[in-house]
PDB file of C-alpha atoms in Angstrom:
ATOM      1  CA  MET A   1       0.000   0.000   0.000  1.00 46.00           C
ATOM      2  CA  PHE A   2       2.834   2.429   0.875  1.00 41.00           C
ATOM      3  CA  ALA A   3       4.541   1.764  -2.459  1.00 45.00           C
ATOM      4  CA  ILE A   4       1.289   2.453  -4.336  1.00 45.00           C
ATOM      5  CA  LEU A   5       0.764   5.741  -2.457  1.00 42.00           C
ATOM      6  CA  MET A   6       4.324   6.868  -3.202  1.00 40.00           C
ATOM      7  CA  ALA A   7       3.863   6.074  -6.881  1.00 44.00           C
ATOM      8  CA  LEU A   8       0.679   8.137  -6.960  1.00 42.00           C
ATOM      9  CA  LEU A   9       2.373  11.089  -5.241  1.00 39.00           C
ATOM     10  CA  LEU A  10       5.244  11.047  -7.712  1.00 38.00           C
ATOM     11  CA  THR A  11       2.808  10.969 -10.621  1.00 39.00           C
ATOM     12  CA  VAL A  12       0.724  13.859  -9.271  1.00 39.00           C
ATOM     13  CA  ASN A  13       3.788  16.031  -8.735  1.00 39.00           C
ATOM     14  CA  GLY A  14       5.066  15.430 -12.249  1.00 37.00           C
ATOM     15  CA  PHE A  15       8.067  13.290 -11.350  1.00 33.00           C
ATOM     16  CA  SER A  16       8.881   9.818 -12.541  1.00 33.00           C
ATOM     17  CA  VAL A  17      11.188   7.162 -11.158  1.00 35.00           C
ATOM     18  CA  SER A  18      11.539   5.581 -14.581  1.00 36.00           C
ATOM     19  CA  GLU A  19      15.055   5.693 -16.043  1.00 41.00           C
ATOM     20  CA  ALA A  20      13.500   6.061 -19.505  1.00 47.00           C
ATOM     21  CA  ASP A  21      11.881   9.354 -18.485  1.00 61.00           C
ATOM     22  CA  SER A  22      15.067  10.887 -17.057  1.00 73.00           C
ATOM     23  CA  PRO A  23      17.110  13.055 -19.471  1.00 82.00           C
ATOM     24  CA  PRO A  24      20.832  12.236 -19.569  1.00 92.00           C
ATOM     25  CA  ARG A  25      23.159  14.152 -17.248  1.00 94.00           C
ATOM     26  CA  TYR A  26      26.632  15.199 -18.358  1.00 95.00           C
ATOM     27  CA  ASN A  27      29.813  16.053 -16.505  1.00 96.00           C
ATOM     28  CA  ALA A  28      31.939  19.102 -17.307  1.00 97.00           C
ATOM     29  CA  GLU A  29      34.093  17.296 -19.881  1.00 97.00           C
ATOM     30  CA  GLU A  30      31.073  15.941 -21.743  1.00 97.00           C
ATOM     31  CA  LEU A  31      29.257  19.278 -21.672  1.00 96.00           C
ATOM     32  CA  TYR A  32      32.247  21.169 -23.027  1.00 97.00           C
ATOM     33  CA  SER A  33      32.594  18.687 -25.886  1.00 96.00           C
ATOM     34  CA  HIS A  34      28.867  18.939 -26.563  1.00 94.00           C
ATOM     35  CA  ALA A  35      28.763  22.751 -26.605  1.00 97.00           C
ATOM     36  CA  GLU A  36      32.139  24.053 -27.804  1.00 97.00           C
ATOM     37  CA  GLU A  37      31.338  24.285 -31.529  1.00 97.00           C
ATOM     38  CA  ALA A  38      28.291  26.479 -30.845  1.00 98.00           C
ATOM     39  CA  ILE A  39      30.231  29.045 -28.772  1.00 98.00           C
ATOM     40  CA  PHE A  40      32.197  31.862 -30.373  1.00 98.00           C
ATOM     41  CA  TYR A  41      34.463  34.793 -29.537  1.00 98.00           C
ATOM     42  CA  VAL A  42      32.903  38.239 -30.062  1.00 97.00           C
ATOM     43  CA  ARG A  43      34.958  41.189 -31.289  1.00 96.00           C
ATOM     44  CA  VAL A  44      33.310  44.621 -31.394  1.00 96.00           C
ATOM     45  CA  LEU A  45      35.101  47.120 -33.640  1.00 91.00           C
ATOM     46  CA  ARG A  46      34.945  50.891 -33.834  1.00 89.00           C
ATOM     47  CA  GLU A  47      34.360  52.680 -37.128  1.00 85.00           C
ATOM     48  CA  ASP A  48      38.121  53.060 -37.617  1.00 85.00           C
ATOM     49  CA  GLY A  49      38.587  49.288 -37.229  1.00 84.00           C
ATOM     50  CA  THR A  50      40.139  49.369 -33.763  1.00 88.00           C
ATOM     51  CA  LEU A  51      38.945  46.990 -31.079  1.00 91.00           C
ATOM     52  CA  LYS A  52      36.257  48.410 -28.784  1.00 93.00           C
ATOM     53  CA  ASP A  53      35.148  45.393 -26.720  1.00 94.00           C
ATOM     54  CA  VAL A  54      35.221  41.607 -26.594  1.00 96.00           C
ATOM     55  CA  GLY A  55      32.952  38.935 -25.212  1.00 97.00           C
ATOM     56  CA  THR A  56      31.332  35.591 -25.917  1.00 98.00           C
ATOM     57  CA  GLY A  57      28.268  34.449 -27.821  1.00 98.00           C
ATOM     58  CA  PHE A  58      26.521  31.178 -28.622  1.00 98.00           C
ATOM     59  CA  VAL A  59      24.295  29.889 -31.398  1.00 98.00           C
ATOM     60  CA  ILE A  60      20.737  28.849 -30.473  1.00 98.00           C
ATOM     61  CA  ARG A  61      19.379  27.875 -33.907  1.00 97.00           C
ATOM     62  CA  PRO A  62      20.994  26.147 -36.901  1.00 96.00           C
ATOM     63  CA  ASP A  63      20.252  29.187 -39.103  1.00 96.00           C
ATOM     64  CA  GLY A  64      22.882  31.207 -37.205  1.00 97.00           C
ATOM     65  CA  THR A  65      20.601  32.936 -34.699  1.00 98.00           C
ATOM     66  CA  ALA A  66      22.768  33.563 -31.650  1.00 98.00           C
ATOM     67  CA  LEU A  67      22.812  35.339 -28.304  1.00 98.00           C
ATOM     68  CA  THR A  68      25.294  37.497 -26.449  1.00 98.00           C
ATOM     69  CA  ALA A  69      25.123  40.091 -23.681  1.00 98.00           C
ATOM     70  CA  TYR A  70      23.677  43.501 -24.502  1.00 97.00           C
ATOM     71  CA  HIS A  71      26.515  45.319 -22.748  1.00 96.00           C
ATOM     72  CA  VAL A  72      29.071  43.638 -25.023  1.00 96.00           C
ATOM     73  CA  VAL A  73      27.562  44.900 -28.281  1.00 96.00           C
ATOM     74  CA  VAL A  74      25.886  48.130 -27.156  1.00 93.00           C
ATOM     75  CA  GLU A  75      25.951  50.913 -29.784  1.00 88.00           C
ATOM     76  CA  THR A  76      27.048  48.669 -32.629  1.00 91.00           C
ATOM     77  CA  GLU A  77      25.209  46.952 -35.457  1.00 87.00           C
ATOM     78  CA  GLN A  78      27.783  44.413 -36.622  1.00 87.00           C
ATOM     79  CA  VAL A  79      30.373  42.330 -34.813  1.00 95.00           C
ATOM     80  CA  GLU A  80      33.067  39.861 -35.737  1.00 96.00           C
ATOM     81  CA  CYS A  81      32.392  36.311 -34.537  1.00 97.00           C
ATOM     82  CA  VAL A  82      35.402  33.996 -34.346  1.00 97.00           C
ATOM     83  CA  LEU A  83      34.103  30.441 -34.509  1.00 96.00           C
ATOM     84  CA  ASN A  84      35.479  27.288 -32.945  1.00 95.00           C
ATOM     85  CA  ASP A  85      37.366  26.404 -36.145  1.00 94.00           C
ATOM     86  CA  LEU A  86      38.966  29.922 -36.011  1.00 94.00           C
ATOM     87  CA  SER A  87      37.068  31.125 -39.080  1.00 94.00           C
ATOM     88  CA  THR A  88      35.451  34.565 -38.772  1.00 95.00           C
ATOM     89  CA  VAL A  89      31.922  35.496 -39.795  1.00 95.00           C
ATOM     90  CA  THR A  90      29.928  38.692 -39.406  1.00 95.00           C
ATOM     91  CA  GLY A  91      27.187  38.830 -36.808  1.00 96.00           C
ATOM     92  CA  ARG A  92      24.410  41.365 -37.325  1.00 96.00           C
ATOM     93  CA  VAL A  93      22.541  42.646 -34.261  1.00 96.00           C
ATOM     94  CA  ILE A  94      18.829  42.045 -34.965  1.00 96.00           C
ATOM     95  CA  ALA A  95      17.344  42.627 -31.491  1.00 96.00           C
ATOM     96  CA  ARG A  96      18.497  43.850 -28.106  1.00 96.00           C
ATOM     97  CA  ASN A  97      17.137  44.551 -24.662  1.00 97.00           C
ATOM     98  CA  GLU A  98      19.146  46.509 -22.105  1.00 96.00           C
ATOM     99  CA  ALA A  99      17.050  45.462 -19.085  1.00 96.00           C
ATOM    100  CA  ALA A 100      17.527  41.804 -19.984  1.00 97.00           C
ATOM    101  CA  ASP A 101      21.200  42.370 -20.937  1.00 97.00           C
ATOM    102  CA  THR A 102      20.461  40.346 -24.058  1.00 98.00           C
ATOM    103  CA  ALA A 103      21.303  40.884 -27.713  1.00 98.00           C
ATOM    104  CA  VAL A 104      20.299  38.653 -30.613  1.00 98.00           C
ATOM    105  CA  LEU A 105      22.751  38.178 -33.470  1.00 97.00           C
ATOM    106  CA  LYS A 106      22.285  36.671 -36.909  1.00 97.00           C
ATOM    107  CA  LEU A 107      25.489  35.071 -38.145  1.00 97.00           C
ATOM    108  CA  GLU A 108      26.065  35.091 -41.887  1.00 94.00           C
ATOM    109  CA  GLN A 109      25.556  31.773 -43.646  1.00 88.00           C
ATOM    110  CA  PRO A 110      28.139  31.429 -46.404  1.00 78.00           C
ATOM    111  CA  ALA A 111      27.269  28.882 -49.086  1.00 76.00           C
ATOM    112  CA  ASP A 112      29.501  26.028 -50.228  1.00 76.00           C
ATOM    113  CA  ASN A 113      30.379  25.254 -53.843  1.00 75.00           C
ATOM    114  CA  ALA A 114      27.027  23.531 -54.303  1.00 78.00           C
ATOM    115  CA  GLY A 115      25.181  26.633 -53.125  1.00 75.00           C
ATOM    116  CA  ILE A 116      24.089  25.060 -49.852  1.00 83.00           C
ATOM    117  CA  GLN A 117      24.088  27.531 -46.974  1.00 83.00           C
ATOM    118  CA  ARG A 118      26.025  26.741 -43.838  1.00 80.00           C
ATOM    119  CA  THR A 119      24.132  25.426 -40.833  1.00 92.00           C
ATOM    120  CA  TYR A 120      25.511  25.937 -37.345  1.00 96.00           C
ATOM    121  CA  PRO A 121      25.889  23.658 -34.346  1.00 97.00           C
ATOM    122  CA  PHE A 122      23.627  25.125 -31.663  1.00 98.00           C
ATOM    123  CA  ILE A 123      22.689  24.954 -28.011  1.00 98.00           C
ATOM    124  CA  PRO A 124      18.936  24.819 -27.386  1.00 97.00           C
ATOM    125  CA  LEU A 125      17.462  27.135 -24.769  1.00 97.00           C
ATOM    126  CA  ARG A 126      16.027  25.599 -21.634  1.00 97.00           C
ATOM    127  CA  THR A 127      12.282  26.060 -21.176  1.00 94.00           C
ATOM    128  CA  GLY A 128      11.990  25.538 -17.408  1.00 91.00           C
ATOM    129  CA  GLN A 129      13.318  27.706 -14.595  1.00 92.00           C
ATOM    130  CA  VAL A 130      16.498  26.659 -12.784  1.00 96.00           C
ATOM    131  CA  LYS A 131      16.300  25.602  -9.151  1.00 97.00           C
ATOM    132  CA  HIS A 132      18.217  26.511  -6.004  1.00 97.00           C
ATOM    133  CA  GLY A 133      21.237  24.247  -5.648  1.00 98.00           C
ATOM    134  CA  GLU A 134      21.115  22.959  -9.233  1.00 97.00           C
ATOM    135  CA  ARG A 135      24.490  22.271 -10.804  1.00 98.00           C
ATOM    136  CA  VAL A 136      25.406  24.620 -13.678  1.00 98.00           C
ATOM    137  CA  PHE A 137      28.390  25.345 -15.921  1.00 98.00           C
ATOM    138  CA  ALA A 138      29.671  28.547 -17.519  1.00 98.00           C
ATOM    139  CA  ILE A 139      31.688  28.686 -20.758  1.00 98.00           C
ATOM    140  CA  GLY A 140      33.319  31.767 -22.228  1.00 98.00           C
ATOM    141  CA  PHE A 141      36.446  33.493 -23.512  1.00 97.00           C
ATOM    142  CA  PRO A 142      38.593  35.232 -20.887  1.00 94.00           C
ATOM    143  CA  MET A 143      41.164  35.618 -23.681  1.00 90.00           C
ATOM    144  CA  LYS A 144      41.160  35.268 -27.452  1.00 87.00           C
ATOM    145  CA  GLY A 145      41.416  31.670 -28.616  1.00 88.00           C
ATOM    146  CA  THR A 146      40.909  30.215 -25.145  1.00 94.00           C
ATOM    147  CA  LYS A 147      37.539  29.093 -23.878  1.00 96.00           C
ATOM    148  CA  ILE A 148      37.233  28.019 -20.264  1.00 98.00           C
ATOM    149  CA  ILE A 149      34.552  26.104 -18.398  1.00 98.00           C
ATOM    150  CA  THR A 150      33.677  26.644 -14.742  1.00 98.00           C
ATOM    151  CA  GLU A 151      31.282  24.745 -12.532  1.00 98.00           C
ATOM    152  CA  GLY A 152      29.003  25.813  -9.700  1.00 98.00           C
ATOM    153  CA  ILE A 153      25.457  25.793  -8.424  1.00 98.00           C
ATOM    154  CA  VAL A 154      22.433  28.055  -8.669  1.00 98.00           C
ATOM    155  CA  ASN A 155      22.562  30.215  -5.538  1.00 97.00           C
ATOM    156  CA  ALA A 156      19.224  31.878  -6.316  1.00 97.00           C
ATOM    157  CA  ALA A 157      16.897  31.041  -9.177  1.00 96.00           C
ATOM    158  CA  ARG A 158      15.607  34.604  -9.247  1.00 95.00           C
ATOM    159  CA  ALA A 159      16.928  37.749  -7.586  1.00 94.00           C
ATOM    160  CA  SER A 160      16.240  41.435  -8.128  1.00 93.00           C
ATOM    161  CA  ILE A 161      19.513  43.218  -8.868  1.00 92.00           C
ATOM    162  CA  ASN A 162      19.060  46.965  -9.337  1.00 89.00           C
ATOM    163  CA  GLY A 163      15.439  46.289 -10.230  1.00 90.00           C
ATOM    164  CA  ARG A 164      16.254  43.619 -12.817  1.00 93.00           C
ATOM    165  CA  ASP A 165      15.729  39.874 -12.496  1.00 95.00           C
ATOM    166  CA  ARG A 166      18.873  37.778 -12.539  1.00 97.00           C
ATOM    167  CA  VAL A 167      19.959  34.225 -11.745  1.00 97.00           C
ATOM    168  CA  LEU A 168      22.724  34.040  -9.112  1.00 97.00           C
ATOM    169  CA  VAL A 169      25.351  31.329  -9.608  1.00 98.00           C
ATOM    170  CA  SER A 170      28.656  30.306  -8.059  1.00 97.00           C
ATOM    171  CA  ALA A 171      30.228  29.233 -11.384  1.00 97.00           C
ATOM    172  CA  GLU A 172      33.194  31.599 -11.738  1.00 96.00           C
ATOM    173  CA  LEU A 173      32.972  34.388 -14.335  1.00 96.00           C
ATOM    174  CA  VAL A 174      35.775  36.656 -15.519  1.00 94.00           C
ATOM    175  CA  ASN A 175      36.034  39.468 -18.074  1.00 93.00           C
ATOM    176  CA  GLY A 176      35.374  38.233 -21.599  1.00 96.00           C
ATOM    177  CA  MET A 177      32.915  35.508 -20.577  1.00 98.00           C
ATOM    178  CA  SER A 178      29.918  37.875 -20.742  1.00 97.00           C
ATOM    179  CA  GLY A 179      27.415  36.664 -23.337  1.00 98.00           C
ATOM    180  CA  GLY A 180      28.405  33.018 -23.046  1.00 98.00           C
ATOM    181  CA  PRO A 181      25.993  30.246 -22.086  1.00 98.00           C
ATOM    182  CA  LEU A 182      25.082  29.105 -18.595  1.00 98.00           C
ATOM    183  CA  LEU A 183      24.560  25.391 -19.177  1.00 98.00           C
ATOM    184  CA  ASP A 184      22.562  22.952 -17.109  1.00 98.00           C
ATOM    185  CA  GLU A 185      23.806  19.387 -16.742  1.00 97.00           C
ATOM    186  CA  HIS A 186      21.481  18.195 -19.523  1.00 97.00           C
ATOM    187  CA  GLY A 187      23.198  20.395 -22.125  1.00 97.00           C
ATOM    188  CA  TYR A 188      20.611  23.163 -22.377  1.00 98.00           C
ATOM    189  CA  ALA A 189      21.381  26.874 -22.141  1.00 98.00           C
ATOM    190  CA  ALA A 190      19.769  27.915 -18.869  1.00 98.00           C
ATOM    191  CA  GLY A 191      20.841  31.542 -19.305  1.00 98.00           C
ATOM    192  CA  ILE A 192      23.307  34.115 -20.617  1.00 98.00           C
ATOM    193  CA  LEU A 193      26.363  35.038 -18.539  1.00 98.00           C
ATOM    194  CA  SER A 194      26.028  38.671 -17.515  1.00 97.00           C
ATOM    195  CA  GLY A 195      28.525  39.734 -14.841  1.00 92.00           C
ATOM    196  CA  SER A 196      29.517  39.582 -11.190  1.00 90.00           C
ATOM    197  CA  LEU A 197      28.293  41.043  -7.926  1.00 85.00           C
ATOM    198  CA  ARG A 198      30.740  43.391  -6.245  1.00 82.00           C
ATOM    199  CA  THR A 199      28.891  43.074  -2.946  1.00 83.00           C
ATOM    200  CA  MET A 200      29.041  39.257  -2.785  1.00 86.00           C
ATOM    201  CA  SER A 201      32.341  37.531  -3.394  1.00 87.00           C
ATOM    202  CA  GLY A 202      32.027  34.444  -5.581  1.00 91.00           C
ATOM    203  CA  ILE A 203      28.452  35.153  -6.677  1.00 95.00           C
ATOM    204  CA  HIS A 204      27.867  35.872 -10.358  1.00 97.00           C
ATOM    205  CA  LEU A 205      24.966  36.896 -12.584  1.00 97.00           C
ATOM    206  CA  ALA A 206      23.134  35.343 -15.496  1.00 98.00           C
ATOM    207  CA  VAL A 207      20.025  36.282 -17.449  1.00 98.00           C
ATOM    208  CA  SER A 208      17.478  33.463 -17.430  1.00 97.00           C
ATOM    209  CA  ALA A 209      16.795  31.501 -20.606  1.00 97.00           C
ATOM    210  CA  GLU A 210      13.168  32.581 -20.324  1.00 96.00           C
ATOM    211  CA  GLU A 211      14.111  36.269 -20.546  1.00 96.00           C
ATOM    212  CA  ALA A 212      16.578  35.607 -23.362  1.00 97.00           C
ATOM    213  CA  ALA A 213      13.967  33.644 -25.319  1.00 97.00           C
ATOM    214  CA  ALA A 214      11.523  36.551 -25.030  1.00 96.00           C
ATOM    215  CA  VAL A 215      14.083  38.872 -26.657  1.00 97.00           C
ATOM    216  CA  ALA A 216      14.921  36.279 -29.316  1.00 95.00           C
ATOM    217  CA  LYS A 217      11.272  36.157 -30.404  1.00 89.00           C
TER     218      LYS A 217
END
């Protein structure tokens, strides 16, 4: 009788004990391998061609639709995107939202000799909210040509920072990683890396995938 009651409770609350219903979980090495081709280095240039800012971005659709942080590409329409294979393509800013610190890019799709346009490896956006204590990973470029991955947990699934909703995480962020993906252990982008809190050592900020998806629409 107890076993039957427990099974009913799990069903009502939307959980399942079946292995078949559980999405696969990946460690840091597996996640990096899964995501690295969809993540790129962002270079923002001034009109005279000099470097203005750098950051990270990641592709969310095979047609080259990508995300980065608003503060990385503010006041520019086009950026250089250095891909995992070190080739460079142009990214055009097609939407942006300062409050959500989110910018949407469209990467050019060069065609091959047969006239077939390039499709991009991508990281799908997560549709559910992260949870307190959930394990997450951050990937970005602290320096040109070098991506790093850091691991942590969700410290707060939702916090108001200067009147704006953010996810608080302990995965380490450094300059240049802004705009990169916050990955959950299933390989989905749970948010966009946004910055750090000066008032809390070791606590960093991300924009939720839900907010990013709203801008991407």
